XYZ file of C-alpha atoms in Angstrom:
696
model
C -33.150 -11.102 -6.602
C -36.005 -11.793 -4.243
C -35.120 -15.276 -3.438
C -36.076 -17.003 0.002
C -34.063 -16.505 3.139
C -31.451 -18.993 3.685
C -32.581 -21.751 6.270
C -30.044 -24.497 5.557
C -27.089 -24.259 8.185
C -24.588 -26.916 9.257
C -23.090 -26.459 12.943
C -19.736 -27.406 14.124
C -18.825 -28.266 17.253
C -15.127 -26.539 18.659
C -12.294 -29.329 18.344
C -10.774 -28.700 21.614
C -8.515 -31.702 21.774
C -6.990 -31.166 18.700
C -6.419 -27.173 19.252
C -4.596 -28.439 22.725
C -2.586 -30.711 20.592
C -1.203 -27.846 18.338
C -0.329 -25.504 20.998
C 1.701 -28.234 23.004
C 3.436 -29.297 19.604
C 4.706 -25.708 18.317
C 7.044 -25.137 21.564
C 8.977 -28.053 20.292
C 10.769 -26.717 17.296
C 12.155 -23.173 16.025
C 10.543 -23.387 12.545
C 8.704 -20.025 11.809
C 4.992 -21.257 10.767
C 1.956 -19.997 12.229
C -0.659 -22.758 12.698
C -3.857 -20.713 13.354
C -6.733 -23.390 12.077
C -7.362 -26.674 12.559
C -9.598 -28.901 9.906
C -12.976 -30.066 10.525
C -13.896 -32.997 7.924
C -17.095 -32.523 6.164
C -18.880 -34.160 3.189
C -21.119 -31.175 2.359
C -22.535 -32.010 -1.681
C -24.977 -29.622 -3.534
C -26.941 -32.461 -4.125
C -27.431 -33.661 -0.652
C -27.396 -30.637 1.308
C -28.030 -27.219 1.226
C -31.027 -25.026 -0.167
C -31.951 -24.720 -3.965
C -33.819 -21.694 -5.466
C -35.019 -20.702 -8.922
C -34.512 -17.281 -10.452
C -37.204 -17.359 -13.201
C -35.656 -17.273 -16.833
C -32.034 -16.850 -15.255
C -31.135 -19.861 -13.346
C -30.808 -21.644 -10.217
C -29.022 -20.659 -6.841
C -27.507 -23.366 -4.333
C -26.631 -22.106 -0.696
C -25.594 -23.494 2.549
C -24.366 -21.797 5.979
C -21.842 -23.310 8.021
C -21.543 -22.094 11.506
C -18.979 -23.106 14.232
C -18.946 -22.551 17.663
C -16.387 -20.009 19.206
C -14.328 -19.762 16.039
C -12.440 -16.763 15.332
C -12.382 -17.453 11.245
C -13.322 -20.194 8.955
C -11.717 -21.185 5.570
C -12.710 -24.084 3.183
C -11.222 -26.828 1.198
C -13.283 -27.860 -1.811
C -12.688 -30.734 -3.966
C -13.933 -31.738 -7.783
C -13.737 -28.204 -8.157
C -14.412 -27.130 -11.937
C -17.099 -24.585 -12.893
C -18.597 -24.328 -16.408
C -18.729 -21.355 -18.334
C -21.083 -18.922 -16.711
C -21.145 -20.383 -13.354
C -20.297 -18.515 -10.093
C -19.116 -19.536 -6.916
C -19.509 -17.034 -3.906
C -18.150 -17.573 -0.111
C -19.170 -14.844 2.319
C -19.647 -13.845 5.667
C -23.169 -12.835 7.138
C -23.159 -9.155 6.446
C -21.360 -9.949 2.955
C -18.569 -7.700 4.079
C -15.973 -10.417 3.176
C -16.787 -12.047 -0.104
C -14.816 -14.385 -2.364
C -16.088 -15.026 -5.882
C -14.636 -17.814 -8.116
C -15.308 -18.734 -11.917
C -13.645 -20.651 -14.533
C -10.641 -18.702 -13.883
C -9.746 -20.733 -10.774
C -10.151 -24.263 -12.768
C -7.007 -26.204 -12.151
C -5.385 -29.594 -12.720
C -5.884 -30.571 -9.180
C -9.519 -29.735 -9.148
C -9.030 -27.956 -5.862
C -10.229 -24.730 -4.551
C -8.944 -23.555 -1.238
C -10.887 -20.267 0.066
C -9.286 -17.728 2.224
C -10.259 -17.375 6.085
C -13.167 -15.389 6.875
C -13.113 -13.567 10.315
C -16.374 -14.674 11.514
C -17.767 -17.722 13.026
C -20.355 -18.578 10.038
C -19.737 -18.467 6.207
C -22.250 -18.740 3.485
C -21.586 -20.867 0.299
C -23.441 -19.767 -2.898
C -23.532 -21.428 -6.348
C -25.146 -19.701 -9.087
C -25.633 -21.744 -12.238
C -27.480 -20.048 -15.361
C -30.501 -21.797 -16.826
C -28.491 -22.854 -20.079
C -26.083 -24.845 -17.981
C -26.376 -28.298 -16.469
C -25.388 -28.417 -12.864
C -22.686 -31.373 -14.078
C -20.445 -32.817 -11.511
C -20.825 -30.596 -8.562
C -17.873 -29.773 -6.287
C -17.539 -30.779 -2.514
C -16.630 -29.057 0.214
C -14.347 -31.622 2.050
C -13.130 -29.813 5.003
C -13.919 -26.368 7.249
C -10.847 -24.748 8.645
C -11.682 -23.572 12.306
C -9.611 -20.752 13.341
C -9.042 -21.052 17.108
C -6.796 -17.807 16.798
C -7.117 -14.974 14.623
C -5.069 -15.393 11.181
C -4.730 -11.461 10.999
C -5.461 -8.529 13.298
C -8.838 -8.066 11.453
C -10.205 -11.057 13.326
C -12.376 -10.708 16.309
C -9.522 -11.532 18.733
C -5.851 -9.993 17.757
C -3.191 -12.631 18.573
C -0.915 -11.072 15.872
C 2.424 -9.826 15.927
C 4.602 -8.723 18.778
C 4.613 -4.894 19.509
C 8.181 -4.585 18.624
C 7.765 -5.307 15.124
C 7.735 -2.202 12.801
C 5.000 -1.650 10.005
C 6.661 -1.550 6.345
C 4.801 2.004 5.991
C 6.926 3.575 8.868
C 9.831 5.431 8.299
C 12.012 2.377 8.627
C 10.446 0.969 5.330
C 10.557 4.140 3.514
C 13.331 3.190 0.853
C 11.869 -0.432 0.835
C 8.364 0.396 -1.041
C 9.210 -1.484 -4.083
C 10.561 -4.469 -2.589
C 7.711 -4.911 -0.237
C 5.432 -5.281 -3.140
C 7.216 -8.847 -4.055
C 6.356 -10.294 -0.428
C 3.053 -12.270 -0.113
C 0.940 -13.576 2.628
C 0.352 -17.544 2.372
C -2.383 -19.346 4.056
C -1.300 -23.274 3.628
C -3.479 -26.237 4.296
C -1.520 -29.188 5.293
C -2.059 -32.917 6.736
C -0.383 -33.669 10.143
C 1.274 -36.934 11.129
C -2.316 -38.239 11.888
C -4.034 -37.261 8.473
C -5.865 -34.228 10.296
C -6.022 -30.983 8.061
C -4.524 -27.932 9.607
C -3.835 -24.434 8.418
C -0.836 -22.379 8.948
C 0.575 -19.069 7.654
C 3.940 -18.357 6.096
C 5.446 -15.609 3.763
C 6.731 -15.884 0.148
C 8.033 -13.699 -2.063
C 7.461 -13.136 -5.926
C 10.892 -13.473 -7.503
C 12.270 -12.203 -11.087
C 13.571 -14.229 -13.749
C 16.197 -13.573 -16.763
C 13.484 -14.062 -19.391
C 11.412 -11.094 -21.122
C 8.192 -13.108 -20.003
C 8.210 -13.296 -16.432
C 6.112 -16.224 -14.977
C 4.355 -15.716 -11.321
C 7.041 -17.949 -9.293
C 6.702 -17.595 -5.402
C 9.626 -18.948 -3.410
C 9.422 -19.525 0.239
C 10.514 -22.095 2.715
C 10.426 -25.768 1.928
C 8.895 -26.538 5.405
C 5.821 -24.310 4.634
C 4.974 -26.080 1.173
C 6.664 -29.837 0.378
C 4.044 -31.377 -1.675
C 1.373 -30.927 -4.173
C -1.965 -30.818 -2.132
C -0.341 -27.872 -0.050
C 0.597 -26.084 -3.404
C -2.772 -26.273 -4.842
C -4.427 -25.340 -1.786
C -2.585 -22.286 -0.919
C -4.148 -18.971 -0.915
C -1.568 -16.039 -1.772
C -2.346 -12.344 -0.473
C -0.820 -9.330 -1.866
C -0.288 -6.040 -0.342
C -1.636 -6.876 2.594
C -0.432 -3.949 4.639
C -1.425 -0.871 6.850
C -2.241 2.200 4.778
C 0.049 4.451 7.442
C 2.466 3.776 9.977
C 0.882 2.038 13.141
C -2.718 2.883 11.473
C -5.638 1.781 13.689
C -7.214 -0.044 10.953
C -6.199 -3.342 9.593
C -7.158 -3.977 5.871
C -9.143 -7.042 4.788
C -7.373 -10.001 3.106
C -8.521 -9.154 -0.230
C -6.027 -9.501 -3.203
C -5.669 -13.275 -3.431
C -4.818 -15.991 -5.759
C -5.873 -19.275 -4.947
C -3.763 -21.983 -5.779
C -0.262 -23.167 -7.247
C 1.722 -25.568 -8.475
C 5.105 -26.997 -6.761
C 7.710 -26.901 -9.413
C 11.053 -27.061 -7.200
C 11.676 -28.125 -3.844
C 14.698 -29.469 -1.539
C 14.145 -30.495 2.052
C 17.903 -30.176 2.883
C 17.848 -26.806 1.454
C 14.580 -25.722 2.884
C 13.034 -23.962 -0.135
C 10.117 -24.512 -2.355
C 9.322 -22.841 -5.785
C 5.710 -22.571 -6.581
C 3.842 -21.183 -9.834
C 0.553 -19.405 -9.546
C -2.374 -20.831 -11.057
C -3.593 -17.666 -12.619
C -1.513 -14.660 -13.516
C -1.285 -11.753 -11.093
C -3.657 -8.610 -11.907
C -1.789 -5.424 -12.340
C -4.259 -3.975 -9.542
C -2.197 -5.908 -7.185
C 0.829 -3.934 -7.780
C 3.032 -6.732 -7.932
C 7.010 -6.517 -8.040
C 9.301 -9.107 -9.044
C 12.003 -9.033 -6.339
C 15.504 -9.111 -7.936
C 18.407 -11.456 -6.404
C 21.846 -11.931 -5.680
C 23.525 -15.591 -5.748
C 27.063 -14.736 -4.472
C 28.189 -16.362 -1.548
C 30.058 -13.394 -0.293
C 28.388 -12.588 3.187
C 25.904 -9.322 2.908
C 27.318 -6.601 4.929
C 23.511 -6.125 6.486
C 20.279 -7.680 5.946
C 16.649 -6.483 5.745
C 13.555 -8.764 6.031
C 10.122 -8.384 5.065
C 7.625 -10.486 6.184
C 3.979 -11.442 7.941
C 4.844 -12.310 11.307
C 1.967 -14.347 12.865
C -0.021 -13.629 9.672
C -0.193 -10.144 10.599
C 0.259 -6.923 8.349
C 3.510 -6.679 6.340
C 6.606 -5.815 8.637
C 10.019 -4.816 8.092
C 13.508 -5.765 10.356
C 16.624 -4.526 10.101
C 20.419 -6.223 10.786
C 22.899 -3.587 10.497
C 25.904 -5.876 10.822
C 27.493 -8.556 8.503
C 25.842 -11.977 8.170
C 27.748 -14.926 8.853
C 27.656 -18.254 7.268
C 25.961 -20.912 9.548
C 24.324 -24.549 9.523
C 20.626 -24.796 10.733
C 19.541 -27.775 12.532
C 16.158 -28.483 14.531
C 13.858 -31.359 15.827
C 11.748 -31.050 12.726
C 14.402 -30.267 10.023
C 18.102 -30.546 9.577
C 19.528 -28.816 6.631
C 22.905 -29.220 4.747
C 25.970 -27.366 6.448
C 26.884 -24.073 5.545
C 23.707 -23.402 3.906
C 21.919 -20.551 5.674
C 22.930 -16.695 6.523
C 23.111 -16.242 10.471
C 21.185 -12.903 11.634
C 22.889 -12.791 15.169
C 20.906 -9.846 16.371
C 18.274 -7.938 14.844
C 18.510 -3.790 15.192
C 14.938 -2.878 14.424
C 11.951 -5.505 14.583
C 12.504 -9.518 14.584
C 10.749 -12.265 13.034
C 8.076 -14.515 14.570
C 5.795 -17.821 13.654
C 4.330 -17.007 10.165
C 7.815 -15.124 8.833
C 9.123 -18.526 7.487
C 9.872 -18.212 3.877
C 9.905 -14.497 3.788
C 13.092 -12.806 1.759
C 16.068 -11.471 2.910
C 17.799 -8.255 1.054
C 21.095 -7.100 0.981
C 22.099 -3.414 1.021
C 21.343 -3.019 -2.629
C 17.750 -4.339 -2.502
C 18.753 -7.858 -3.932
C 17.372 -11.107 -2.315
C 19.928 -13.026 -0.574
C 17.945 -15.702 1.155
C 14.518 -17.119 2.698
C 13.838 -17.545 6.160
C 13.959 -20.985 7.608
C 13.693 -20.450 11.780
C 15.668 -19.415 14.682
C 15.046 -18.314 18.150
C 14.516 -14.466 17.256
C 11.266 -13.187 19.160
C 10.258 -9.671 20.476
C 11.787 -10.321 24.135
C 15.130 -11.608 22.343
C 15.802 -10.888 18.795
C 18.751 -13.131 18.530
C 19.599 -16.015 16.090
C 17.634 -16.346 12.620
C 18.655 -18.286 9.903
C 17.902 -17.941 6.238
C 18.442 -20.254 3.424
C 21.234 -18.948 1.253
C 19.671 -18.258 -2.160
C 23.503 -19.193 -3.504
C 22.817 -22.932 -2.426
C 19.051 -23.010 -3.714
C 20.445 -22.234 -7.084
C 22.222 -25.096 -8.363
C 24.159 -27.039 -5.322
C 21.477 -29.907 -6.645
C 21.484 -30.251 -10.359
C 17.994 -31.544 -10.927
C 15.476 -29.134 -11.822
C 13.002 -29.812 -9.218
C 15.746 -29.432 -6.898
C 16.971 -26.065 -7.743
C 16.201 -22.557 -8.846
C 18.617 -22.037 -12.149
C 16.325 -23.875 -14.457
C 13.426 -21.739 -13.571
C 14.774 -18.430 -12.831
C 17.462 -18.672 -15.651
C 15.681 -20.717 -18.163
C 18.020 -19.210 -21.004
C 21.020 -20.081 -19.399
C 22.801 -16.740 -19.277
C 24.652 -17.405 -16.044
C 23.531 -14.304 -14.854
C 25.112 -13.838 -11.267
C 22.716 -10.876 -9.858
C 19.469 -9.618 -11.424
C 17.556 -6.618 -10.292
C 13.890 -6.326 -9.772
C 11.234 -6.062 -12.254
C 8.202 -3.689 -11.752
C 5.628 -4.915 -14.611
C 3.298 -1.937 -13.833
C 6.094 0.936 -14.232
C 5.089 1.346 -17.860
C 1.287 1.949 -17.012
C 2.276 4.531 -14.261
C 2.500 7.868 -15.215
C 5.290 10.131 -13.345
C 3.731 12.021 -10.156
C 4.324 15.508 -9.055
C 4.153 16.514 -5.318
C 1.891 19.708 -5.434
C 2.773 22.127 -2.676
C 2.520 26.051 -1.910
C 5.864 26.117 0.038
C 8.892 26.421 -2.170
C 12.278 24.560 -1.896
C 14.049 27.628 -0.781
C 11.329 28.603 1.730
C 11.748 27.893 5.446
C 9.656 25.795 7.117
C 8.585 26.787 10.923
C 6.211 26.321 13.664
C 4.566 29.415 14.553
C 3.286 29.895 18.407
C 0.100 30.673 19.327
C -0.518 33.836 21.549
C -0.901 31.833 24.967
C 0.109 28.111 24.156
C 0.695 25.864 21.066
C 0.852 26.443 17.677
C -0.995 27.949 14.860
C -1.080 24.726 12.684
C -1.717 22.071 15.670
C -3.506 22.190 19.268
C -3.256 25.469 20.487
C -5.327 27.750 23.258
C -7.553 28.659 20.277
C -8.786 24.889 20.229
C -8.820 25.156 16.337
C -9.685 21.351 15.182
C -9.365 21.460 11.613
C -6.386 22.890 9.261
C -6.152 22.807 5.294
C -4.459 24.342 2.361
C -6.284 25.539 -0.493
C -5.480 24.386 -4.147
C -6.947 26.110 -7.226
C -7.631 23.812 -9.774
C -9.207 24.555 -13.464
C -7.817 21.184 -15.116
C -7.994 17.548 -13.648
C -6.110 16.879 -10.785
C -5.465 12.975 -10.049
C -4.475 12.692 -6.511
C -3.250 9.348 -5.088
C -1.225 10.250 -1.581
C -0.410 13.353 0.443
C 2.576 13.994 2.535
C 2.574 15.675 5.494
C 5.649 18.003 7.143
C 4.920 16.607 10.654
C 6.613 18.884 13.256
C 5.337 17.675 16.529
C 3.663 14.436 17.609
C 2.858 13.148 21.098
C 5.172 10.860 22.652
C 2.545 8.213 22.623
C 1.203 8.910 19.362
C -1.576 11.531 17.887
C -4.766 10.572 16.662
C -5.336 12.512 13.353
C -7.718 12.669 10.556
C -6.397 13.346 7.298
C -9.057 14.777 4.374
C -9.377 15.996 1.015
C -12.388 18.438 0.610
C -13.773 20.182 -2.225
C -15.149 23.620 -1.935
C -15.396 27.308 -3.840
C -14.464 29.337 -0.234
C -14.162 26.624 2.368
C -13.814 23.088 2.807
C -17.145 21.904 2.024
C -17.611 18.323 0.843
C -15.115 15.390 2.201
C -14.241 13.261 -0.739
C -11.497 11.162 1.127
C -10.414 10.607 4.803
C -7.993 8.503 6.949
C -8.210 8.097 10.559
C -4.761 6.806 11.956
C -2.371 7.432 14.653
C 0.778 8.963 13.901
C 3.984 7.572 15.571
C 6.310 9.758 17.630
C 8.987 8.575 15.391
C 7.621 10.985 12.859
C 8.339 14.201 14.777
C 10.329 16.318 12.658
C 9.782 13.988 9.748
C 7.714 14.002 6.515
C 4.967 11.391 6.478
C 3.519 9.942 3.169
C 0.264 8.180 3.007
C -1.385 6.731 -0.178
C -5.093 6.699 -0.882
C -6.757 3.089 -1.588
C -8.068 4.975 -4.677
C -7.001 7.698 -7.288
C -9.624 10.606 -6.285
C -9.956 12.928 -9.480
C -11.175 16.404 -9.161
C -12.088 19.021 -11.512
C -12.736 21.977 -9.057
C -10.599 23.674 -6.231
C -9.930 21.463 -3.558
C -8.465 21.495 -0.012
C -6.271 18.860 1.648
C -5.495 18.897 5.368
C -6.198 17.282 8.790
C -8.617 17.228 12.048
C -7.502 16.793 15.640
C -9.393 16.700 19.128
C -8.833 17.847 22.308
C -10.602 15.065 24.594
C -7.404 13.773 25.860
C -3.552 15.085 26.090
C -1.846 15.350 22.686
C 0.611 17.575 20.842
C 0.425 17.524 17.130
C 1.205 19.987 14.677
C 2.445 20.443 10.750
C 4.963 22.929 9.686
C 4.054 26.035 7.773
C 5.967 28.449 5.727
C 7.226 31.595 6.968
C 4.718 34.338 7.649
C 4.482 36.411 4.360
C 4.576 40.114 4.050
C 2.365 40.713 1.663
C -1.617 40.416 1.552
C -3.370 37.771 -0.621
C -0.438 35.126 -0.689
C -2.214 32.841 1.986
C -3.953 29.289 1.288
C -4.176 28.232 4.991
C -7.502 27.868 6.636
C -8.281 26.683 10.233
C -11.487 25.429 11.720
C -12.903 27.138 14.711
C -16.101 25.765 16.224
C -17.088 23.905 12.885
C -16.388 27.250 10.801
C -13.405 27.595 8.383
C -11.779 30.625 7.861
C -8.513 31.822 6.234
C -5.760 32.764 8.724
C -5.104 35.653 6.974
C -8.583 37.029 8.601
C -7.174 36.639 12.249
C -6.324 39.369 14.063
C -3.220 40.193 13.397
C -3.481 38.568 9.768
C -1.165 35.630 9.116
C -0.139 35.194 5.180
C 1.352 31.479 4.920
C 0.852 27.957 3.416
C 0.639 24.433 5.470
C 3.130 21.959 5.089
C 1.016 19.414 3.443
C 1.548 17.954 -0.162
C -0.885 16.293 -2.970
C 0.788 13.716 -4.572
C -0.482 12.618 -8.311
C -0.725 14.411 -11.319
C -1.880 17.715 -12.057
C -2.952 19.908 -14.817
C 0.245 22.152 -16.153
C 0.142 25.337 -18.190
C 2.116 24.708 -21.296
C 3.799 27.211 -23.653
C 1.720 26.233 -26.901
C 2.430 27.997 -30.202
C 0.851 31.541 -30.462
C 1.355 32.203 -26.526
C 4.474 34.102 -27.444
C 6.384 33.009 -24.332
C 9.573 35.611 -25.236
C 11.415 36.164 -22.111
C 13.964 34.196 -20.402
C 13.790 36.807 -17.544
C 10.226 36.993 -16.621
C 7.698 34.093 -17.229
C 5.128 35.564 -19.248
C 2.080 33.744 -21.069
C -0.622 35.306 -22.876
C -4.006 33.670 -23.545
C -5.420 34.943 -27.170
C -9.166 35.230 -27.005
C -9.324 35.344 -22.991
C -7.331 38.476 -22.843
C -5.559 37.314 -19.778
C -1.780 37.291 -19.068
C -0.278 34.918 -16.749
C 3.123 36.294 -14.991
C 5.176 33.689 -13.023
C 7.588 35.399 -10.618
C 10.017 32.918 -8.960
C 10.899 32.628 -5.121
C 9.476 36.587 -4.702
C 10.711 38.264 -1.749
C 8.377 40.689 -0.010
C 5.401 41.982 -1.735
C 5.904 41.802 -5.443
C 4.533 44.752 -7.870
C 3.694 44.202 -11.427
C 3.596 46.699 -14.104
C 2.630 47.022 -17.838
C 4.083 49.646 -20.396
C 3.704 49.778 -23.858
C 6.627 50.199 -26.486
C 7.364 53.996 -25.854
C 7.433 53.531 -22.025
C 3.966 54.725 -21.287
C 2.525 52.748 -18.234
C -0.701 51.025 -19.381
C -3.610 50.442 -16.817
C -4.390 46.601 -16.452
C -6.709 44.908 -13.515
C -5.228 42.215 -11.637
C -7.657 39.478 -11.228
C -5.700 37.106 -8.915
C -2.290 35.963 -7.607
C -1.369 33.116 -5.577
C 1.767 30.496 -5.549
C 2.174 27.518 -7.561
C 4.698 24.928 -7.892
C 6.506 24.052 -11.094
C 9.498 21.669 -11.288
C 10.007 22.191 -7.670
C 10.333 25.768 -7.708
C 8.016 28.112 -6.184
C 6.297 30.973 -8.509
C 4.246 33.850 -7.683
C 1.310 33.435 -10.396
C -0.197 36.914 -11.209
C -3.079 36.833 -13.244
C -4.030 40.182 -15.253
C -6.722 41.051 -17.771
C -5.722 43.080 -20.823
C -9.192 43.572 -22.567
C -8.628 47.410 -22.357
C -5.316 47.398 -24.082
C -4.926 47.966 -27.957
C -3.610 45.049 -30.210
C 0.425 45.573 -30.415
C 3.294 44.319 -27.971
C 3.430 45.101 -24.566
C 6.324 44.798 -21.850
C 5.456 43.554 -18.316
C 7.911 44.203 -15.353
C 7.629 42.991 -11.786
C 9.663 44.267 -8.819
C 10.432 42.841 -5.498
C 12.660 43.225 -2.593
C 15.464 41.756 -4.212
C 14.968 41.659 -8.135
C 13.448 43.500 -11.067
C 12.294 41.078 -14.097
C 10.506 41.884 -17.616
C 9.190 40.084 -20.044
C 6.938 40.961 -23.114
C 3.612 39.541 -24.674
C 1.859 40.582 -27.961
C -1.881 40.922 -27.891
C -3.239 39.806 -31.391
């Protein structure tokens, strides 16, 4: 709406003394919280501050801008928050690229709203009031969190996790893709010993319960959240991770839930159980972690966490854990209440990892992180509060987990994880033109390099064509990577549409691929579902500006013409590899993940052969023949029942996948044939097959 520009701003000074105090104090203990912002008390009321504007016949808008010198981020604490129906509260940066919106669903018993950090030194608060509503008792902005170091790598200056940490979407995390969805990033306001509000990050885990109705319980460390105000002000973020291993881009913190209730806490065991103020949307893709409350020492351990508020990481301990006691200047716990990780084999934990889960080899949670000495420079001695002791060492419901996680008192000792969205997700296929029985190879170029990567021809693009006459729903890609530069390769993966060549790019991801993916398939998932009703291409682009080596596998060269879907880009022009000199008939080792239309044997199609798969489409006068794993050039012939060879017109042939088996699909027009029954025969180098169809 055409309202006047905002002219009402408040400028805050940099709290230098508070920042120096935090940096000095955090060196004195080994608890793994990460303080990144110090609070500045303010008293901002809509009645006395800000700018009011009217939108005729719709309502009123109140706005105010808050800026702070040199801040890397700003977050807010709002008191007396209780919106009426139809009201909206927005908090955003100057470009409106980071926007948080709130309404009546964010009302809670504490009347507190904590707004997640926005990585900029200015935020704008906007309150929309419809004409039929009165302003009522307005809220008050009571505190502004001044970010003196970045809460995440998406900030202006990144001081996030150490370089030894491993992204959850690297190879190490391949088998932990469900459990990762249970781990949350937490931004927590708290008061120090002088009553000053500060903001810290911790990690937490969404935990499963024995009852059929699941409540949004988050388990974390007790030193992260220990009173009602902290619980009410905590912001929980789901799915905060890079889309691909070591991706250059960090996602914004967006899938958030604001506020919770503290329902169980025990200082001596360092745990807190929180219930979120609102249900978790399915779009956040939550997973309720399973658990094992045995006191038997796990034979190994996996930690998933947000070190220094960074994107999700994974750490691995391959050796058995031991029982230990945690004691620190800031926290003394019960004897033998912790699991001791002596040394991490992969990764580490850091400040901000507190409260994160430790999983055993069966993917069940056995503890939550309290602290320790582990850092990238020396990844030794971390301590996880035992889930076993948290369960019911102390009998009061507010001091134990049992009442909340086993409300029906079933006595369950271990519980597997629960995936609430599994019933809504259809089974996915992997679509490829390379069959399970085909070898995957790299083919040298004529001087240097290979055909599917950097080479003397300076090809910059590579794509595989997929014919599509239904609805293809693509959610991800898998690339069979053959070569990666030792320092990582910069690649752009893409999906294009086009009839003859890649024409329109409908999705792309720029990423740096780690050297660990050499000779390994890499999966990447799209940030949305791409639906296509036309032919499409999937592939990648590379550059030659710097030293690099990158290539995907391809199929072996096929000895017959027409069975090739591999295209290359040279000088901005795409061409099929089959038009090179000499021609190469092959497919690229890249796969689409999603749902794809399948040919079904419906009544009247007269599928009658167990040997050769033949499908006839009445009305279209088209026969589809499927030759399993053809070897060499396949010949297709048609005969009537007297054995006379009948003339037919072959329309097309290309590879398709069905149930992970490669078929050569041959499409034949039969419009010139009289009505009746016919025999179809195929021959390749190793076998003959036959089937029949009836033209009705």
